mmCIF file of C-alpha atoms and ligand atoms in Angstrom:
data_model
loop_
_atom_site.group_PDB
_atom_site.id
_atom_site.type_symbol
_atom_site.label_atom_id
_atom_site.label_comp_id
_atom_site.label_asym_id
_atom_site.label_seq_id
_atom_site.Cartn_x
_atom_site.Cartn_y
_atom_site.Cartn_z
ATOM 1 C CA MET A 1 -26.233 -46.667 -8.484
ATOM 2 C CA LEU A 2 -23.497 -43.608 -8.516
ATOM 3 C CA LYS A 3 -24.015 -42.688 -4.857
ATOM 4 C CA ASN A 4 -23.522 -46.941 -4.189
ATOM 5 C CA ASP A 5 -20.885 -47.330 -6.614
ATOM 6 C CA ILE A 6 -18.578 -43.741 -4.443
ATOM 7 C CA GLY A 7 -18.640 -46.102 -0.709
ATOM 8 C CA LYS A 8 -19.235 -43.451 2.676
ATOM 9 C CA SER A 9 -15.696 -43.049 3.018
ATOM 10 C CA ARG A 10 -14.903 -41.914 -0.623
ATOM 11 C CA TYR A 11 -17.719 -39.298 -0.319
ATOM 12 C CA MET A 12 -16.164 -38.449 3.032
ATOM 13 C CA ALA A 13 -12.992 -38.263 1.023
ATOM 14 C CA ILE A 14 -14.259 -35.759 -1.345
ATOM 15 C CA PHE A 15 -16.092 -33.671 1.492
ATOM 16 C CA GLN A 16 -12.800 -33.216 3.063
ATOM 17 C CA ALA A 17 -10.749 -32.226 0.120
ATOM 18 C CA LEU A 18 -12.948 -29.844 -0.781
ATOM 19 C CA GLU A 19 -10.866 -25.951 -0.698
ATOM 20 C CA GLU A 20 -14.043 -24.266 0.813
ATOM 21 C CA GLY A 21 -16.224 -25.157 4.535
ATOM 22 C CA ILE A 22 -18.655 -26.824 4.544
ATOM 23 C CA ILE A 23 -20.361 -27.454 8.030
ATOM 24 C CA LEU A 24 -23.605 -29.371 9.211
ATOM 25 C CA ILE A 25 -26.125 -28.549 10.547
ATOM 26 C CA ASN A 26 -28.568 -29.720 12.908
ATOM 27 C CA ARG A 27 -31.720 -27.820 13.835
ATOM 28 C CA LYS A 28 -30.600 -26.562 17.066
ATOM 29 C CA ASN A 29 -28.155 -25.177 15.737
ATOM 30 C CA ARG A 30 -25.697 -27.015 16.518
ATOM 31 C CA ILE A 31 -22.559 -27.939 14.153
ATOM 32 C CA VAL A 32 -22.760 -32.813 13.594
ATOM 33 C CA LEU A 33 -20.130 -32.235 10.404
ATOM 34 C CA ALA A 34 -17.522 -30.067 9.901
ATOM 35 C CA ASN A 35 -14.506 -29.831 6.996
ATOM 36 C CA ASP A 36 -11.077 -29.685 7.719
ATOM 37 C CA CYS A 37 -11.236 -26.686 5.925
ATOM 38 C CA ALA A 38 -14.139 -25.052 7.805
ATOM 39 C CA SER A 39 -11.938 -25.731 10.886
ATOM 40 C CA LYS A 40 -9.057 -24.347 8.811
ATOM 41 C CA MET A 41 -10.342 -20.697 8.323
ATOM 42 C CA VAL A 42 -12.138 -20.958 12.348
ATOM 43 C CA PRO A 43 -8.929 -21.969 14.885
ATOM 44 C CA TRP A 44 -10.507 -20.324 17.453
ATOM 45 C CA ALA A 45 -13.397 -22.273 18.070
ATOM 46 C CA VAL A 46 -11.728 -26.288 17.041
ATOM 47 C CA PRO A 47 -13.250 -28.558 17.533
ATOM 48 C CA LEU A 48 -16.315 -27.383 15.676
ATOM 49 C CA ASP A 49 -18.275 -31.304 16.283
ATOM 50 C CA GLY A 50 -20.758 -30.278 19.028
ATOM 51 C CA ARG A 51 -20.595 -27.120 18.497
ATOM 52 C CA ASP A 52 -23.149 -23.872 18.583
ATOM 53 C CA ILE A 53 -22.708 -22.754 14.274
ATOM 54 C CA THR A 54 -24.662 -18.691 16.032
ATOM 55 C CA GLU A 55 -21.485 -19.186 18.823
ATOM 56 C CA VAL A 56 -18.674 -19.557 16.266
ATOM 57 C CA PHE A 57 -19.930 -16.827 14.004
ATOM 58 C CA SER A 58 -21.954 -14.567 16.196
ATOM 59 C CA SER A 59 -23.984 -12.120 14.161
ATOM 60 C CA SER A 60 -28.117 -11.173 13.570
ATOM 61 C CA THR A 61 -27.532 -11.925 10.829
ATOM 62 C CA LEU A 62 -26.161 -15.573 10.458
ATOM 63 C CA GLU A 63 -29.485 -16.148 13.212
ATOM 64 C CA ARG A 64 -31.656 -14.315 10.385
ATOM 65 C CA GLY A 65 -30.066 -16.299 7.318
ATOM 66 C CA LEU A 66 -30.615 -19.398 9.067
ATOM 67 C CA GLN A 67 -33.876 -19.039 9.540
ATOM 68 C CA LYS A 68 -35.081 -18.314 6.174
ATOM 69 C CA ALA A 69 -33.328 -21.077 4.431
ATOM 70 C CA VAL A 70 -35.410 -23.149 6.762
ATOM 71 C CA GLU A 71 -38.973 -21.439 6.418
ATOM 72 C CA ASN A 72 -38.432 -20.756 2.983
ATOM 73 C CA SER A 73 -36.596 -24.098 1.901
ATOM 74 C CA SER A 74 -34.602 -21.798 -0.157
ATOM 75 C CA ARG A 75 -30.716 -21.425 -0.770
ATOM 76 C CA THR A 76 -29.875 -17.700 1.260
ATOM 77 C CA ALA A 77 -26.237 -16.287 1.300
ATOM 78 C CA ILE A 78 -24.964 -14.024 4.267
ATOM 79 C CA LYS A 79 -21.751 -12.303 4.549
ATOM 80 C CA VAL A 80 -20.474 -11.302 8.831
ATOM 81 C CA THR A 81 -17.320 -10.932 10.249
ATOM 82 C CA CYS A 82 -15.835 -11.317 13.248
ATOM 83 C CA TRP A 83 -13.057 -11.055 15.116
ATOM 84 C CA LYS A 84 -9.911 -13.514 15.694
ATOM 85 C CA GLY A 85 -10.616 -14.890 19.258
ATOM 86 C CA ARG A 86 -13.660 -16.506 20.979
ATOM 87 C CA THR A 87 -16.789 -15.073 20.481
ATOM 88 C CA GLY A 88 -17.422 -13.713 23.680
ATOM 89 C CA ASP A 89 -14.267 -12.040 23.900
ATOM 90 C CA LYS A 90 -15.347 -10.824 20.735
ATOM 91 C CA ALA A 91 -14.370 -7.344 22.391
ATOM 92 C CA ILE A 92 -11.728 -7.717 23.362
ATOM 93 C CA VAL A 93 -9.688 -8.666 20.583
ATOM 94 C CA LYS A 94 -11.359 -6.838 18.201
ATOM 95 C CA GLY A 95 -8.608 -4.804 16.928
ATOM 96 C CA LYS A 96 -6.669 -4.632 13.508
ATOM 97 C CA GLY A 97 -6.296 -6.433 11.429
ATOM 98 C CA ARG A 98 -8.157 -9.078 13.742
ATOM 99 C CA GLU A 99 -11.457 -7.893 11.652
ATOM 100 C CA LYS A 100 -11.722 -11.655 9.926
ATOM 101 C CA MET A 101 -15.009 -11.902 6.767
ATOM 102 C CA TYR A 102 -16.464 -15.459 5.668
ATOM 103 C CA SER A 103 -18.738 -15.354 3.535
ATOM 104 C CA LEU A 104 -21.948 -18.075 4.339
ATOM 105 C CA SER A 105 -24.521 -20.295 1.590
ATOM 106 C CA ILE A 106 -27.158 -21.214 3.839
ATOM 107 C CA THR A 107 -28.861 -24.262 2.182
ATOM 108 C CA ALA A 108 -31.381 -26.472 4.694
ATOM 109 C CA ILE A 109 -31.167 -29.704 2.915
ATOM 110 C CA ASP A 110 -34.268 -31.632 4.539
ATOM 111 C CA GLU A 111 -36.425 -31.290 7.542
ATOM 112 C CA LYS A 112 -33.032 -32.202 10.251
ATOM 113 C CA TYR A 113 -30.063 -30.492 8.644
ATOM 114 C CA THR A 114 -28.450 -26.738 6.712
ATOM 115 C CA LEU A 115 -25.297 -27.240 4.308
ATOM 116 C CA ILE A 116 -22.605 -24.065 5.951
ATOM 117 C CA SER A 117 -20.575 -23.454 2.583
ATOM 118 C CA VAL A 118 -17.598 -20.829 4.426
ATOM 119 C CA LYS A 119 -15.042 -18.507 2.006
ATOM 120 C CA ASP A 120 -13.122 -16.346 3.895
ATOM 121 C CA ILE A 121 -13.588 -13.606 2.346
ATOM 122 C CA THR A 122 -11.550 -11.067 4.059
ATOM 123 C CA GLU A 123 -8.769 -10.117 1.708
ATOM 124 C CA ILE A 124 -10.448 -9.807 -1.150
ATOM 125 C CA GLU A 125 -12.935 -6.929 1.192
ATOM 126 C CA ARG A 126 -9.910 -6.086 2.080
ATOM 127 C CA LEU A 127 -8.562 -5.068 -1.626
ATOM 128 C CA SER A 128 -12.163 -3.527 -2.482
ATOM 129 C CA HIS A 129 -12.275 -1.381 0.284
ATOM 130 C CA VAL A 130 -8.174 -0.130 -0.970
ATOM 131 C CA ARG A 131 -9.611 -0.094 -4.682
ATOM 132 C CA GLN A 132 -12.551 2.246 -3.170
ATOM 133 C CA ASP A 133 -9.826 4.151 -1.025
ATOM 134 C CA PHE A 134 -7.922 4.824 -3.973
ATOM 135 C CA VAL A 135 -10.880 5.825 -7.115
ATOM 136 C CA SER A 136 -11.994 8.248 -4.045
ATOM 137 C CA ASN A 137 -8.333 9.598 -3.582
ATOM 138 C CA VAL A 138 -7.742 10.832 -7.410
ATOM 139 C CA SER A 139 -10.665 12.102 -8.030
ATOM 140 C CA HIS A 140 -10.284 14.266 -4.105
ATOM 141 C CA GLU A 141 -6.264 15.129 -5.851
ATOM 142 C CA LEU A 142 -7.587 15.574 -9.374
ATOM 143 C CA LYS A 143 -10.693 17.506 -8.251
ATOM 144 C CA THR A 144 -9.128 20.431 -6.957
ATOM 145 C CA PRO A 145 -7.195 21.708 -9.057
ATOM 146 C CA LEU A 146 -9.875 21.030 -11.881
ATOM 147 C CA THR A 147 -12.001 23.216 -10.097
ATOM 148 C CA ALA A 148 -8.917 26.092 -10.502
ATOM 149 C CA ILE A 149 -8.735 25.559 -13.979
ATOM 150 C CA THR A 150 -13.083 25.294 -14.582
ATOM 151 C CA GLY A 151 -12.840 28.462 -12.633
ATOM 152 C CA PHE A 152 -10.110 30.397 -13.533
ATOM 153 C CA ALA A 153 -11.349 29.443 -17.619
ATOM 154 C CA GLU A 154 -15.135 30.253 -17.054
ATOM 155 C CA THR A 155 -13.632 34.007 -15.699
ATOM 156 C CA LEU A 156 -10.599 34.716 -18.189
ATOM 157 C CA ALA A 157 -14.014 34.146 -20.625
ATOM 158 C CA GLU A 158 -16.561 36.198 -19.712
ATOM 159 C CA SER A 159 -14.981 38.653 -18.705
ATOM 160 C CA ASP A 160 -12.941 41.470 -20.221
ATOM 161 C CA LEU A 161 -9.391 41.676 -17.917
ATOM 162 C CA SER A 162 -6.857 44.082 -18.098
ATOM 163 C CA PRO A 163 -3.482 42.096 -19.999
ATOM 164 C CA GLU A 164 -1.839 41.423 -16.492
ATOM 165 C CA GLU A 165 -5.094 39.566 -15.202
ATOM 166 C CA THR A 166 -5.223 37.622 -18.375
ATOM 167 C CA LYS A 167 -1.022 36.890 -17.798
ATOM 168 C CA ARG A 168 -1.961 35.540 -14.044
ATOM 169 C CA PHE A 169 -5.271 33.536 -14.774
ATOM 170 C CA ALA A 170 -3.209 31.483 -17.266
ATOM 171 C CA SER A 171 -0.579 31.253 -15.205
ATOM 172 C CA ILE A 172 -2.492 29.941 -12.959
ATOM 173 C CA ILE A 173 -4.295 27.414 -14.654
ATOM 174 C CA LEU A 174 -1.165 26.324 -16.410
ATOM 175 C CA LYS A 175 0.529 26.061 -12.959
ATOM 176 C CA ASN A 176 -2.962 23.815 -12.003
ATOM 177 C CA SER A 177 -2.743 22.408 -15.020
ATOM 178 C CA ASN A 178 0.888 21.238 -14.680
ATOM 179 C CA HIS A 179 0.112 19.307 -11.445
ATOM 180 C CA MET A 180 -2.849 17.561 -12.725
ATOM 181 C CA GLN A 181 0.085 16.706 -15.852
ATOM 182 C CA ARG A 182 2.027 15.392 -12.173
ATOM 183 C CA ILE A 183 -0.787 13.219 -11.163
ATOM 184 C CA VAL A 184 -1.857 11.537 -14.189
ATOM 185 C CA SER A 185 1.581 10.685 -14.245
ATOM 186 C CA ASP A 186 3.570 9.266 -11.456
ATOM 187 C CA LEU A 187 -0.317 6.850 -10.828
ATOM 188 C CA LEU A 188 0.665 5.941 -14.008
ATOM 189 C CA LEU A 189 4.655 4.840 -13.184
ATOM 190 C CA LEU A 190 2.272 3.747 -10.518
ATOM 191 C CA THR A 191 0.319 1.176 -11.853
ATOM 192 C CA SER A 192 2.636 0.262 -13.647
ATOM 193 C CA LEU A 193 5.266 -0.760 -11.158
ATOM 194 C CA ASP A 194 2.440 -2.302 -9.486
ATOM 195 C CA ARG A 195 2.043 -5.242 -12.270
ATOM 196 C CA THR A 196 2.842 -7.812 -10.445
ATOM 197 C CA GLU A 197 4.294 -10.131 -14.079
ATOM 198 C CA LEU A 198 7.018 -7.238 -14.465
ATOM 199 C CA GLU A 199 10.228 -7.719 -13.646
ATOM 200 C CA PRO A 200 12.670 -5.116 -13.636
ATOM 201 C CA VAL A 201 14.496 -4.692 -16.387
ATOM 202 C CA MET A 202 18.145 -5.257 -14.768
ATOM 203 C CA SER A 203 21.833 -3.617 -15.829
ATOM 204 C CA GLU A 204 25.075 -3.287 -14.224
ATOM 205 C CA THR A 205 26.118 0.011 -13.482
ATOM 206 C CA THR A 206 27.522 1.896 -10.190
ATOM 207 C CA ASP A 207 26.874 3.876 -7.407
ATOM 208 C CA ASN A 208 28.547 7.357 -9.049
ATOM 209 C CA ALA A 209 26.472 6.551 -12.154
ATOM 210 C CA ILE A 210 23.510 6.535 -10.153
ATOM 211 C CA PHE A 211 24.409 10.212 -8.562
ATOM 212 C CA ASN A 212 25.141 11.272 -11.513
ATOM 213 C CA GLU A 213 22.462 11.079 -12.962
ATOM 214 C CA VAL A 214 20.461 12.231 -9.979
ATOM 215 C CA ARG A 215 21.994 15.463 -10.399
ATOM 216 C CA THR A 216 21.275 16.158 -13.426
ATOM 217 C CA TYR A 217 17.497 16.154 -11.933
ATOM 218 C CA THR A 218 17.892 17.742 -8.608
ATOM 219 C CA ASP A 219 20.641 20.509 -9.011
ATOM 220 C CA TYR A 220 18.655 23.385 -10.301
ATOM 221 C CA LYS A 221 16.371 23.328 -6.644
ATOM 222 C CA ALA A 222 18.625 22.707 -5.251
ATOM 223 C CA GLN A 223 20.764 26.017 -6.268
ATOM 224 C CA GLU A 224 16.786 27.850 -5.997
ATOM 225 C CA LYS A 225 16.720 27.111 -2.477
ATOM 226 C CA GLU A 226 20.038 27.735 -1.746
ATOM 227 C CA ILE A 227 20.931 24.133 -0.213
ATOM 228 C CA SER A 228 23.510 22.882 -0.585
ATOM 229 C CA VAL A 229 23.906 18.725 -2.012
ATOM 230 C CA ARG A 230 27.190 16.531 -0.983
ATOM 231 C CA TYR A 231 26.958 13.005 -2.583
ATOM 232 C CA ILE A 232 29.507 10.041 -0.772
ATOM 233 C CA ALA A 233 30.075 7.322 -3.780
ATOM 234 C CA GLN A 234 31.808 4.114 -2.611
ATOM 235 C CA SER A 235 32.680 3.091 -6.582
ATOM 236 C CA ILE A 236 29.653 0.015 -5.263
ATOM 237 C CA GLN A 237 28.770 -2.083 -8.852
ATOM 238 C CA VAL A 238 24.753 -3.278 -8.427
ATOM 239 C CA ARG A 239 22.526 -5.320 -10.457
ATOM 240 C CA CYS A 240 19.271 -3.184 -10.847
ATOM 241 C CA GLN A 241 17.172 -1.326 -13.413
ATOM 242 C CA GLU A 242 18.991 2.347 -13.280
ATOM 243 C CA SER A 243 16.573 4.375 -14.143
ATOM 244 C CA LEU A 244 13.887 3.088 -11.971
ATOM 245 C CA ILE A 245 16.796 3.904 -8.696
ATOM 246 C CA VAL A 246 18.168 6.819 -10.358
ATOM 247 C CA GLN A 247 13.559 7.581 -9.929
ATOM 248 C CA ALA A 248 13.819 6.733 -6.277
ATOM 249 C CA VAL A 249 17.195 8.447 -5.064
ATOM 250 C CA MET A 250 15.578 11.444 -7.298
ATOM 251 C CA ASN A 251 12.354 11.234 -5.662
ATOM 252 C CA LEU A 252 14.103 11.043 -1.868
ATOM 253 C CA VAL A 253 16.339 13.822 -3.017
ATOM 254 C CA LEU A 254 13.937 15.801 -3.539
ATOM 255 C CA ASN A 255 11.744 16.082 -0.629
ATOM 256 C CA ALA A 256 14.995 16.360 1.215
ATOM 257 C CA ILE A 257 15.928 19.567 -0.969
ATOM 258 C CA THR A 258 11.859 20.635 0.033
ATOM 259 C CA TYR A 259 11.180 19.217 2.982
ATOM 260 C CA SER A 260 14.247 21.170 4.588
ATOM 261 C CA PRO A 261 14.825 25.554 5.339
ATOM 262 C CA SER A 262 17.838 27.538 2.994
ATOM 263 C CA GLY A 263 21.110 27.160 4.553
ATOM 264 C CA THR A 264 20.837 23.639 5.069
ATOM 265 C CA GLU A 265 22.503 20.449 4.189
ATOM 266 C CA VAL A 266 21.154 17.822 2.575
ATOM 267 C CA THR A 267 24.155 14.020 2.246
ATOM 268 C CA VAL A 268 23.154 11.011 -0.010
ATOM 269 C CA ARG A 269 26.267 8.339 0.449
ATOM 270 C CA SER A 270 26.019 4.633 -0.501
ATOM 271 C CA LYS A 271 26.990 1.655 1.933
ATOM 272 C CA MET A 272 27.269 -2.404 0.871
ATOM 273 C CA ARG A 273 26.376 -4.353 3.583
ATOM 274 C CA ALA A 274 26.153 -8.181 3.888
ATOM 275 C CA GLY A 275 24.936 -8.470 -0.174
ATOM 276 C CA LEU A 276 23.565 -4.647 0.525
ATOM 277 C CA MET A 277 23.447 -1.400 -0.999
ATOM 278 C CA ASP A 278 22.392 1.016 1.113
ATOM 279 C CA ILE A 279 21.582 4.322 -0.163
ATOM 280 C CA MET A 280 21.562 6.505 2.648
ATOM 281 C CA VAL A 281 19.429 10.472 2.053
ATOM 282 C CA GLU A 282 20.096 13.171 4.953
ATOM 283 C CA ASP A 283 18.376 16.960 5.802
ATOM 284 C CA HIS A 284 18.554 18.738 8.534
ATOM 285 C CA GLY A 285 15.138 19.160 7.815
ATOM 286 C CA VAL A 286 11.523 19.905 8.987
ATOM 287 C CA GLY A 287 11.103 16.428 10.823
ATOM 288 C CA ILE A 288 8.663 13.667 10.433
ATOM 289 C CA GLU A 289 7.303 12.233 13.831
ATOM 290 C CA LYS A 290 6.743 8.933 15.249
ATOM 291 C CA GLN A 291 3.276 8.935 13.828
ATOM 292 C CA ASP A 292 2.955 9.260 10.141
ATOM 293 C CA ILE A 293 6.821 8.033 9.132
ATOM 294 C CA ALA A 294 4.220 4.909 9.372
ATOM 295 C CA ARG A 295 2.468 6.444 6.972
ATOM 296 C CA ILE A 296 4.322 8.833 4.748
ATOM 297 C CA PHE A 297 4.923 5.225 1.726
ATOM 298 C CA GLU A 298 1.123 5.389 0.987
ATOM 299 C CA ARG A 299 -0.304 6.868 -1.370
ATOM 300 C CA PHE A 300 -0.648 10.264 -1.325
ATOM 301 C CA TYR A 301 -0.165 10.579 2.667
ATOM 302 C CA ARG A 302 1.385 13.679 3.305
ATOM 303 C CA VAL A 303 1.825 15.496 6.535
ATOM 304 C CA ASP A 304 1.435 18.540 5.387
ATOM 305 C CA LYS A 305 -1.509 18.535 2.546
ATOM 306 C CA GLY A 306 -1.745 22.356 2.697
ATOM 307 C CA ARG A 307 2.256 23.337 1.896
ATOM 308 C CA SER A 308 2.841 19.861 0.462
ATOM 309 C CA ARG A 309 0.080 20.847 -2.872
ATOM 310 C CA GLU A 310 1.427 24.186 -2.601
ATOM 311 C CA SER A 311 5.298 22.978 -3.330
ATOM 312 C CA GLY A 312 3.574 21.234 -6.416
ATOM 313 C CA GLY A 313 3.734 17.510 -4.186
ATOM 314 C CA THR A 314 1.159 14.280 -4.980
ATOM 315 C CA GLY A 315 2.152 12.444 -2.428
ATOM 316 C CA LEU A 316 2.878 9.877 -4.552
ATOM 317 C CA GLY A 317 7.005 9.819 -4.999
ATOM 318 C CA LEU A 318 6.902 8.238 -1.589
ATOM 319 C CA SER A 319 4.885 5.312 -2.823
ATOM 320 C CA ILE A 320 6.860 4.966 -5.688
ATOM 321 C CA VAL A 321 10.214 4.871 -4.026
ATOM 322 C CA ARG A 322 8.090 1.820 -2.135
ATOM 323 C CA HIS A 323 7.616 0.174 -4.739
ATOM 324 C CA ILE A 324 10.566 1.016 -7.014
ATOM 325 C CA ALA A 325 11.933 -1.100 -3.772
ATOM 326 C CA ILE A 326 10.593 -3.433 -3.868
ATOM 327 C CA LEU A 327 10.748 -4.652 -7.611
ATOM 328 C CA HIS A 328 13.910 -4.610 -6.927
ATOM 329 C CA GLY A 329 13.714 -7.400 -3.802
ATOM 330 C CA GLY A 330 14.739 -4.716 -1.234
ATOM 331 C CA THR A 331 13.111 -2.365 1.385
ATOM 332 C CA ILE A 332 13.166 1.397 2.237
ATOM 333 C CA LYS A 333 12.923 3.270 5.738
ATOM 334 C CA ALA A 334 12.916 6.488 7.613
ATOM 335 C CA GLU A 335 14.561 7.979 10.768
ATOM 336 C CA SER A 336 13.658 10.928 12.055
ATOM 337 C CA GLU A 337 13.040 13.338 15.152
ATOM 338 C CA PRO A 338 10.673 16.465 14.297
ATOM 339 C CA GLY A 339 12.842 19.272 14.038
ATOM 340 C CA LYS A 340 16.483 18.932 13.606
ATOM 341 C CA GLY A 341 15.451 16.135 10.464
ATOM 342 C CA SER A 342 15.725 12.780 8.679
ATOM 343 C CA VAL A 343 17.233 9.914 6.809
ATOM 344 C CA PHE A 344 15.970 7.435 4.223
ATOM 345 C CA ILE A 345 17.519 4.136 3.353
ATOM 346 C CA LEU A 346 17.569 2.625 0.089
ATOM 347 C CA SER A 347 18.616 -0.960 0.368
ATOM 348 C CA ILE A 348 18.878 -2.662 -3.042
ATOM 349 C CA PRO A 349 20.692 -6.351 -3.273
ATOM 350 C CA SER A 350 23.633 -5.684 -4.810
ATOM 351 C CA ALA A 351 25.583 -6.978 -7.331
ATOM 352 C CA ASP A 352 29.040 -7.484 -4.945
ATOM 353 C CA PRO A 353 27.458 -9.089 -2.458
ATOM 354 C CA GLY A 354 30.913 -10.115 -1.053
ATOM 355 C CA GLU A 355 31.566 -7.169 0.658
ATOM 356 C CA ALA A 356 32.582 -7.159 4.234
ATOM 357 C CA ASP A 357 29.727 -5.260 6.332
ATOM 358 C CA HIS A 358 31.725 -1.925 6.657
ATOM 359 C CA TRP A 359 31.883 1.914 5.225
ATOM 360 C CA ARG A 360 34.658 1.844 3.772
ATOM 361 C CA GLU A 361 36.436 5.272 2.223
ATOM 362 C CA GLY A 362 33.586 7.751 0.798
ATOM 363 C CA CYS A 363 34.550 9.404 -1.925
ATOM 364 C CA GLU A 364 32.846 12.121 -2.521
ATOM 365 C CA VAL A 365 31.088 12.700 -6.293
ATOM 366 C CA SER A 366 30.278 16.410 -6.046
ATOM 367 C CA GLY A 367 28.404 18.621 -4.289
ATOM 368 C CA PHE A 368 26.846 21.736 -4.508
ATOM 369 C CA GLU A 369 29.000 25.090 -3.283
HETATM 370 N N1 ATP B 1 12.490 14.540 3.872
HETATM 371 C C1 ATP B 1 11.463 15.160 4.909
HETATM 372 N N2 ATP B 1 11.082 15.459 5.578
HETATM 373 C C2 ATP B 1 10.038 15.591 6.084
HETATM 374 N N3 ATP B 1 8.403 15.267 5.374
HETATM 375 C C3 ATP B 1 8.966 14.556 4.419
HETATM 376 C C4 ATP B 1 10.124 13.925 3.553
HETATM 377 N N4 ATP B 1 9.945 13.744 2.986
HETATM 378 C C5 ATP B 1 8.333 13.451 2.710
HETATM 379 N N5 ATP B 1 8.064 13.720 4.050
HETATM 380 C C6 ATP B 1 6.347 14.414 3.653
HETATM 381 O O1 ATP B 1 6.311 12.412 3.926
HETATM 382 C C7 ATP B 1 4.857 12.856 2.315
HETATM 383 C C8 ATP B 1 4.967 12.294 1.530
HETATM 384 O O2 ATP B 1 5.783 12.122 1.115
HETATM 385 P P1 ATP B 1 5.889 12.207 -1.163
HETATM 386 O O3 ATP B 1 7.008 12.193 -1.130
HETATM 387 O O4 ATP B 1 4.990 10.231 -1.264
HETATM 388 O O5 ATP B 1 5.774 13.233 -1.789
HETATM 389 P P2 ATP B 1 5.295 14.738 -1.659
HETATM 390 O O6 ATP B 1 6.255 15.399 -1.837
HETATM 391 O O7 ATP B 1 4.176 15.939 -0.879
HETATM 392 O O8 ATP B 1 4.397 15.075 -2.974
HETATM 393 P P3 ATP B 1 5.691 13.913 -5.022
HETATM 394 O O9 ATP B 1 4.608 12.607 -4.967
HETATM 395 O O10 ATP B 1 5.637 15.122 -5.546
HETATM 396 O O11 ATP B 1 6.949 13.900 -3.881
HETATM 397 C C9 ATP B 1 5.375 15.186 2.165
HETATM 398 O O12 ATP B 1 4.382 15.537 1.842
HETATM 399 C C10 ATP B 1 6.591 16.288 3.351
HETATM 400 O O13 ATP B 1 5.216 15.110 3.920
HETATM 401 MG MG1 MG B 2 7.755 14.128 -2.759
#
C-alpha cells in the first residue's frame, strides 16, 4: 500500500517541507504537533508543543471556529488578528505595524484530533487596504471637479445667461476638466512607474542638461510669481532616464515656487557624493510641519487640501518623484522648518562613482532675475 511504501519518516519530512503552517491539536485544544513553518509564523509562541491554541491565536472567532469544526465534522475557514508578542501582552504591544493577520482552516480529522492549517495573510490584507484606499481617494478626487462641471454645465444648458456669465461658467468648466485631466495623466504615469518589471531607459546626460530642460517647463511659473530660481550645476555626468529625472526635478521646482511667497529665491543645485548625484531644491517658503513631512510622499496627501486644489494641485507630484527615485535605485528626502522653507534632496546613482565626497566649484547655469 502507498502509505506503507512512504513510511513515517517520509511523512514527517513532507510535513516539515510544507510551505503552509500545519498544527495538530487534541480535543483540549493543546498542540500535539506543529511543523517548522507554523513555528516561524508565530515566533513569540515557540515552542508550540503543549501550548493551548487559543493562547497562540487569542480570538473568540477561533474558539467558535474550533467548536463549529468539531460539531459539524466540517472544514471551517476563519481569519484571526494577532499582535506580535505574547497573548497577555496584547494591549501593550499593540501598535502600528505590529498587527498580524492569519487565515486558519480548521478540520476535525477524527474524534481525537483537529488539524489547523495557517497562512500569514498580513501583507495580502495590507495590500488589499491600500487598493481600497486608493480607489476611494481617486473617486473622491475626481468627484470634486466632476460635480463642478456637471453643476455649471446644467446651469449653462437650462438658463438664459448673459454672455459674460456664459463665459465665466465655461471657464470654470474648463478649469475643472483640466484638473481632471491632470489627475488622470498623473495616475497613468504613477501606474506605469509602479510596474515592477519596468526598467528605466538609461542614457548619459549631465546635470546642466537636466536643469536646462527643467527651466523650459518652469521658468514661466517663476516669472508669473516673481520668484527668482538659481540653477547651480557642476557638469556631473550621470546615467539615468533623463525624461523622468527632468519630471522629478520639475515637480520639486514647481512645488518650491507654489509654496513660497513672491519675491523669494529658490536654489536648485547638484552635488556628487560617493557615487551618487544629489539634486537639491531649496526654497524660503511656507515650510512643512514634522508630522506632515512623513506623509507628503503618499498619493493625494496635501498639507492644505483647499489651498493645493485651488492652485490646481493633484497631490500626486511628490509620489511621482518618489517612484522615479526608487526606479533609479535612489532616494528622495525632505528637510523643512515651518515658516522658513524647505529643502528636497533627490539622490540617484551617478555614472561617475569615482568622484570625491565634496562640493565642487559651482558653475551657475543661469537664473531668472
Ligand atoms: N516646497 C514645499 N514647501 C511646502 N510644502 C510643500 C512643498 N512641496 C510639497 N509641499 C506639500 O506637500 C504636498 C504634496 O505635494 P505634491 O507635489 O505631491 O502635491 P501638490 O503640490 O499638492 O499637487 P501636484 O500633484 O499638482 O504637485 C503639497 O500639497 C504641500 O502641502
Ligand atoms: Mg506639487
